[in-house]
Amino acid sequence: GAVVSQHPSRVICKSGTSVKIECRSLDFQATTMFWYRQFPKQSLMLMATSNEGSKATYEQGVEKDKFLINHASLTLSTLTVTSAHPEDSSFYICSARVWDRGTYEQYFGPGTRLTVT
Amino acid sequence: TQLLEQSPQFLSIQEGENLTVYCNSSSVFSSLQWYRQEPGEGPVLLVTVVTGGEVKKLKRLTFQFGDARKDSSLHITAAQPGDTGLYLCAGVVTNAGKSTFGDGTTLTVKP
């Protein structure tokens, strides 16, 4: 299957600072990537759809100015959490969509654990 | 809003038992995926089903897509502790659309 990496895997930051998370497709190009947030023992919550070369599409209730998404190349999307607060602490996961055997499939990165102190 | 209802939410069984997880919706999906996620890691794609009535097998795991492409099931035979994890189903209505995820089933297999 396709490989998606995320960096960093864990990050601790102070309240009020910004944190950037990178998502890379390692062996394929992805015009579309997705960013999710996950709380303990819960399913994935889609935050936004990241489209290469255009603005991201945010889900209802997700603040665009707080969660900045940039998809500057076909293999890299970044999520920047600006002015982080403790309630932003969560597990953030990206995925990349690839056309495979007649259908789109999503491959997920390993996730980034963000802790805001 | 497209909803994908997954059941049961939690399942705790003994090693060697069989189990089935269900994923139901009122929407018709062009494809449906099943994922398994371990704590602190990202979901791993297990299978994609696209044809109504399709059955796919992956070792002890059997996946079925409903005839009307509105529901799916995952059956595990002779569960092992290594099967422990969060199982997620996700459906796509249109081929280029975003996935709708179920709430997940947390499976614990006790040795």
CSV table of C-alpha atoms in Angstrom, one decimal:
chain,number,residue,atom,x,y,z
A,1,GLY,CA,0.0,0.0,0.0
A,2,ALA,CA,0.9,3.7,-0.3
A,3,VAL,CA,3.0,5.2,2.5
A,4,VAL,CA,2.1,8.4,4.3
A,5,SER,CA,4.4,10.0,6.8
A,6,GLN,CA,3.8,12.6,9.5
A,7,HIS,CA,6.2,14.8,11.4
A,8,PRO,CA,6.5,15.3,14.2
A,9,SER,CA,5.0,12.2,15.9
A,10,ARG,CA,4.7,14.1,19.2
A,11,VAL,CA,5.0,17.7,20.1
A,12,ILE,CA,4.5,19.7,23.3
A,13,CYS,CA,4.1,23.4,23.1
A,14,LYS,CA,3.2,26.3,25.3
A,15,SER,CA,-0.1,28.0,25.1
A,16,GLY,CA,-0.1,30.9,22.6
A,17,THR,CA,2.6,29.4,20.3
A,18,SER,CA,2.1,27.9,16.9
A,19,VAL,CA,2.9,24.4,15.8
A,20,LYS,CA,3.3,23.0,12.3
A,21,ILE,CA,2.6,19.4,11.4
A,22,GLU,CA,3.8,18.0,8.1
A,23,CYS,CA,2.1,15.2,6.0
A,24,ARG,CA,4.0,13.6,3.2
A,25,SER,CA,3.1,11.0,0.6
A,26,LEU,CA,6.3,9.1,0.2
A,27,ASP,CA,5.8,6.9,-2.9
A,28,PHE,CA,3.0,8.6,-4.7
A,29,GLN,CA,1.5,12.0,-5.6
A,30,ALA,CA,-1.6,13.1,-3.9
A,31,THR,CA,-3.7,16.0,-5.2
A,32,THR,CA,-6.0,15.6,-2.2
A,33,MET,CA,-5.1,15.1,1.4
A,34,PHE,CA,-7.3,15.2,4.5
A,35,TRP,CA,-6.7,16.3,8.0
A,36,TYR,CA,-8.5,14.7,10.9
A,37,ARG,CA,-8.6,15.1,14.7
A,38,GLN,CA,-9.2,12.2,17.0
A,39,PHE,CA,-10.1,12.2,20.7
A,40,PRO,CA,-9.4,9.1,22.9
A,41,LYS,CA,-11.5,6.0,22.0
A,42,GLN,CA,-13.4,8.0,19.4
A,43,SER,CA,-13.6,7.9,15.6
A,44,LEU,CA,-12.0,10.4,13.3
A,45,MET,CA,-13.3,13.9,12.9
A,46,LEU,CA,-12.6,15.5,9.5
A,47,MET,CA,-11.2,19.0,9.9
A,48,ALA,CA,-10.5,19.9,6.3
A,49,THR,CA,-9.7,18.8,2.8
A,50,SER,CA,-6.4,19.9,1.5
A,51,ASN,CA,-6.2,20.4,-2.3
A,52,GLU,CA,-2.9,20.9,-4.1
A,53,GLY,CA,-2.6,24.4,-5.5
A,54,SER,CA,-5.8,25.7,-4.0
A,55,LYS,CA,-7.4,26.7,-0.8
A,56,ALA,CA,-8.4,24.0,1.7
A,57,THR,CA,-12.0,23.2,2.3
A,58,TYR,CA,-12.9,23.3,6.0
A,59,GLU,CA,-15.6,21.4,7.7
A,60,GLN,CA,-18.3,23.3,9.6
A,61,GLY,CA,-17.1,24.5,13.0
A,62,VAL,CA,-13.4,24.4,12.1
A,63,GLU,CA,-11.7,27.8,12.4
A,64,LYS,CA,-9.8,28.5,9.2
A,65,ASP,CA,-7.6,31.1,10.8
A,66,LYS,CA,-6.7,28.8,13.6
A,67,PHE,CA,-5.9,25.7,11.6
A,68,LEU,CA,-3.9,26.8,8.6
A,69,ILE,CA,-3.5,24.3,5.8
A,70,ASN,CA,-1.0,24.6,3.0
A,71,HIS,CA,-0.8,22.0,0.2
A,72,ALA,CA,2.1,23.5,-1.9
A,73,SER,CA,3.2,20.3,-3.7
A,74,LEU,CA,1.8,17.0,-4.7
A,75,THR,CA,3.5,15.2,-1.8
A,76,LEU,CA,3.3,17.7,1.1
A,77,SER,CA,0.5,19.2,3.1
A,78,THR,CA,1.0,21.1,6.3
A,79,LEU,CA,-1.3,21.9,9.2
A,80,THR,CA,-0.4,24.8,11.4
A,81,VAL,CA,-2.2,25.2,14.7
A,82,THR,CA,-1.9,28.9,15.5
A,83,SER,CA,-2.1,30.4,19.0
A,84,ALA,CA,-2.5,27.0,20.5
A,85,HIS,CA,-4.6,26.5,23.6
A,86,PRO,CA,-4.8,23.4,25.9
A,87,GLU,CA,-8.2,22.5,24.3
A,88,ASP,CA,-6.3,22.0,21.0
A,89,SER,CA,-4.4,19.1,22.5
A,90,SER,CA,-5.4,16.1,20.5
A,91,PHE,CA,-4.2,13.4,18.1
A,92,TYR,CA,-4.0,14.8,14.6
A,93,ILE,CA,-4.0,12.5,11.6
A,94,CYS,CA,-3.6,13.2,7.9
A,95,SER,CA,-4.4,11.0,5.0
A,96,ALA,CA,-3.8,11.0,1.3
A,97,ARG,CA,-6.1,9.9,-1.4
A,98,VAL,CA,-4.9,7.8,-4.3
A,99,TRP,CA,-6.7,6.3,-7.3
A,100,ASP,CA,-6.2,2.5,-7.1
A,101,ARG,CA,-7.8,-0.3,-9.0
A,102,GLY,CA,-10.8,1.7,-10.1
A,103,THR,CA,-11.6,3.5,-6.9
A,104,TYR,CA,-10.2,6.1,-4.5
A,105,GLU,CA,-8.5,4.9,-1.4
A,106,GLN,CA,-7.2,6.7,1.6
A,107,TYR,CA,-4.0,6.0,3.3
A,108,PHE,CA,-3.3,7.4,6.7
A,109,GLY,CA,-0.2,8.8,8.3
A,110,PRO,CA,0.9,7.6,11.8
A,111,GLY,CA,-0.6,10.7,13.5
A,112,THR,CA,0.8,13.5,15.6
A,113,ARG,CA,0.1,13.8,19.3
A,114,LEU,CA,-0.1,17.5,20.2
A,115,THR,CA,0.0,18.6,23.9
A,116,VAL,CA,-0.5,22.2,24.7
A,117,THR,CA,0.6,23.2,28.2
B,1,THR,CA,-25.7,14.5,6.5
B,2,GLN,CA,-24.6,11.0,5.6
B,3,LEU,CA,-24.5,8.9,8.6
B,4,LEU,CA,-22.7,5.6,9.0
B,5,GLU,CA,-23.8,3.7,12.1
B,6,GLN,CA,-21.3,1.1,13.4
B,7,SER,CA,-22.2,-1.5,15.9
B,8,PRO,CA,-21.3,-2.7,18.5
B,9,GLN,CA,-19.4,0.2,19.9
B,10,PHE,CA,-17.4,-1.9,22.3
B,11,LEU,CA,-16.7,-5.7,22.1
B,12,SER,CA,-14.7,-7.8,24.6
B,13,ILE,CA,-14.3,-11.5,23.8
B,14,GLN,CA,-12.1,-14.4,24.6
B,15,GLU,CA,-9.4,-15.7,22.3
B,16,GLY,CA,-10.9,-18.2,19.8
B,17,GLU,CA,-14.3,-16.7,19.7
B,18,ASN,CA,-16.0,-15.3,16.5
B,19,LEU,CA,-17.4,-11.9,16.1
B,20,THR,CA,-19.1,-9.6,13.6
B,21,VAL,CA,-19.1,-5.9,13.3
B,22,TYR,CA,-21.8,-4.1,11.4
B,23,CYS,CA,-21.8,-0.8,9.4
B,24,ASN,CA,-25.2,0.5,8.3
B,25,SER,CA,-26.4,3.6,6.4
B,26,SER,CA,-29.3,4.9,4.5
B,27,SER,CA,-26.9,6.2,1.8
B,28,VAL,CA,-25.7,4.2,-1.1
B,29,PHE,CA,-21.9,4.1,-1.3
B,30,SER,CA,-19.7,3.8,-4.3
B,31,SER,CA,-17.1,2.2,-2.1
B,32,LEU,CA,-16.6,1.3,1.5
B,33,GLN,CA,-13.4,0.8,3.4
B,34,TRP,CA,-12.5,-1.0,6.6
B,35,TYR,CA,-9.6,0.1,8.8
B,36,ARG,CA,-7.9,-1.1,11.9
B,37,GLN,CA,-6.2,1.3,14.3
B,38,GLU,CA,-4.0,0.7,17.2
B,39,PRO,CA,-3.6,3.2,20.1
B,40,GLY,CA,-1.3,6.0,19.1
B,41,GLU,CA,-1.1,5.1,15.5
B,42,GLY,CA,-2.9,6.0,12.3
B,43,PRO,CA,-5.6,3.7,10.8
B,44,VAL,CA,-4.4,1.0,8.5
B,45,LEU,CA,-6.5,0.1,5.4
B,46,LEU,CA,-7.7,-3.5,5.6
B,47,VAL,CA,-10.0,-3.7,2.5
B,48,THR,CA,-12.1,-1.8,0.0
B,49,VAL,CA,-15.3,-3.2,-1.3
B,50,VAL,CA,-17.0,-1.6,-4.3
B,51,THR,CA,-19.5,-4.1,-5.7
B,52,GLY,CA,-22.9,-4.9,-4.1
B,53,GLY,CA,-22.9,-8.4,-2.6
B,54,GLU,CA,-19.1,-8.5,-2.7
B,55,VAL,CA,-17.3,-10.8,-0.2
B,56,LYS,CA,-13.6,-10.4,0.5
B,57,LYS,CA,-11.4,-12.5,2.7
B,58,LEU,CA,-8.2,-11.5,4.5
B,59,LYS,CA,-7.0,-14.5,6.4
B,60,ARG,CA,-9.5,-14.8,9.3
B,61,LEU,CA,-11.3,-11.7,8.4
B,62,THR,CA,-14.3,-11.7,6.0
B,63,PHE,CA,-15.8,-8.5,4.7
B,64,GLN,CA,-19.2,-8.3,3.0
B,65,PHE,CA,-20.8,-5.4,1.1
B,66,GLY,CA,-24.6,-5.4,1.1
B,67,ASP,CA,-26.4,-6.0,-2.2
B,68,ALA,CA,-27.7,-2.4,-2.1
B,69,ARG,CA,-24.3,-1.0,-1.1
B,70,LYS,CA,-25.7,0.6,2.0
B,71,ASP,CA,-24.2,-1.7,4.6
B,72,SER,CA,-21.2,-3.8,5.3
B,73,SER,CA,-20.0,-6.3,7.8
B,74,LEU,CA,-16.7,-7.5,9.1
B,75,HIS,CA,-16.5,-11.1,10.5
B,76,ILE,CA,-13.5,-12.3,12.4
B,77,THR,CA,-13.1,-16.0,13.0
B,78,ALA,CA,-11.2,-17.4,15.9
B,79,ALA,CA,-10.1,-14.0,17.2
B,80,GLN,CA,-6.6,-13.6,18.6
B,81,PRO,CA,-5.2,-11.0,21.0
B,82,GLY,CA,-3.4,-9.4,18.1
B,83,ASP,CA,-6.8,-8.5,16.6
B,84,THR,CA,-7.4,-6.0,19.4
B,85,GLY,CA,-7.9,-2.5,18.2
B,86,LEU,CA,-10.3,0.1,16.9
B,87,TYR,CA,-12.1,-1.0,13.7
B,88,LEU,CA,-13.5,1.8,11.5
B,89,CYS,CA,-15.7,1.6,8.4
B,90,ALA,CA,-15.8,4.5,6.0
B,91,GLY,CA,-18.0,5.0,3.0
B,92,VAL,CA,-17.7,7.2,-0.1
B,93,VAL,CA,-20.9,8.3,-1.8
B,94,THR,CA,-19.3,9.6,-5.0
B,95,ASN,CA,-16.0,8.5,-6.2
B,96,ALA,CA,-14.3,11.8,-5.7
B,97,GLY,CA,-16.0,12.7,-2.5
B,98,LYS,CA,-14.8,12.6,1.1
B,99,SER,CA,-15.2,9.6,3.3
B,100,THR,CA,-17.8,9.3,6.0
B,101,PHE,CA,-16.5,7.4,9.0
B,102,GLY,CA,-18.5,5.2,11.4
B,103,ASP,CA,-18.1,5.8,15.1
B,104,GLY,CA,-15.8,2.8,15.4
B,105,THR,CA,-15.8,-0.5,17.2
B,106,THR,CA,-13.3,-1.0,20.0
B,107,LEU,CA,-12.4,-4.7,20.1
B,108,THR,CA,-10.6,-6.4,22.9
B,109,VAL,CA,-9.6,-10.0,22.6
B,110,LYS,CA,-8.5,-11.5,25.9
B,111,PRO,CA,-6.0,-14.4,26.0
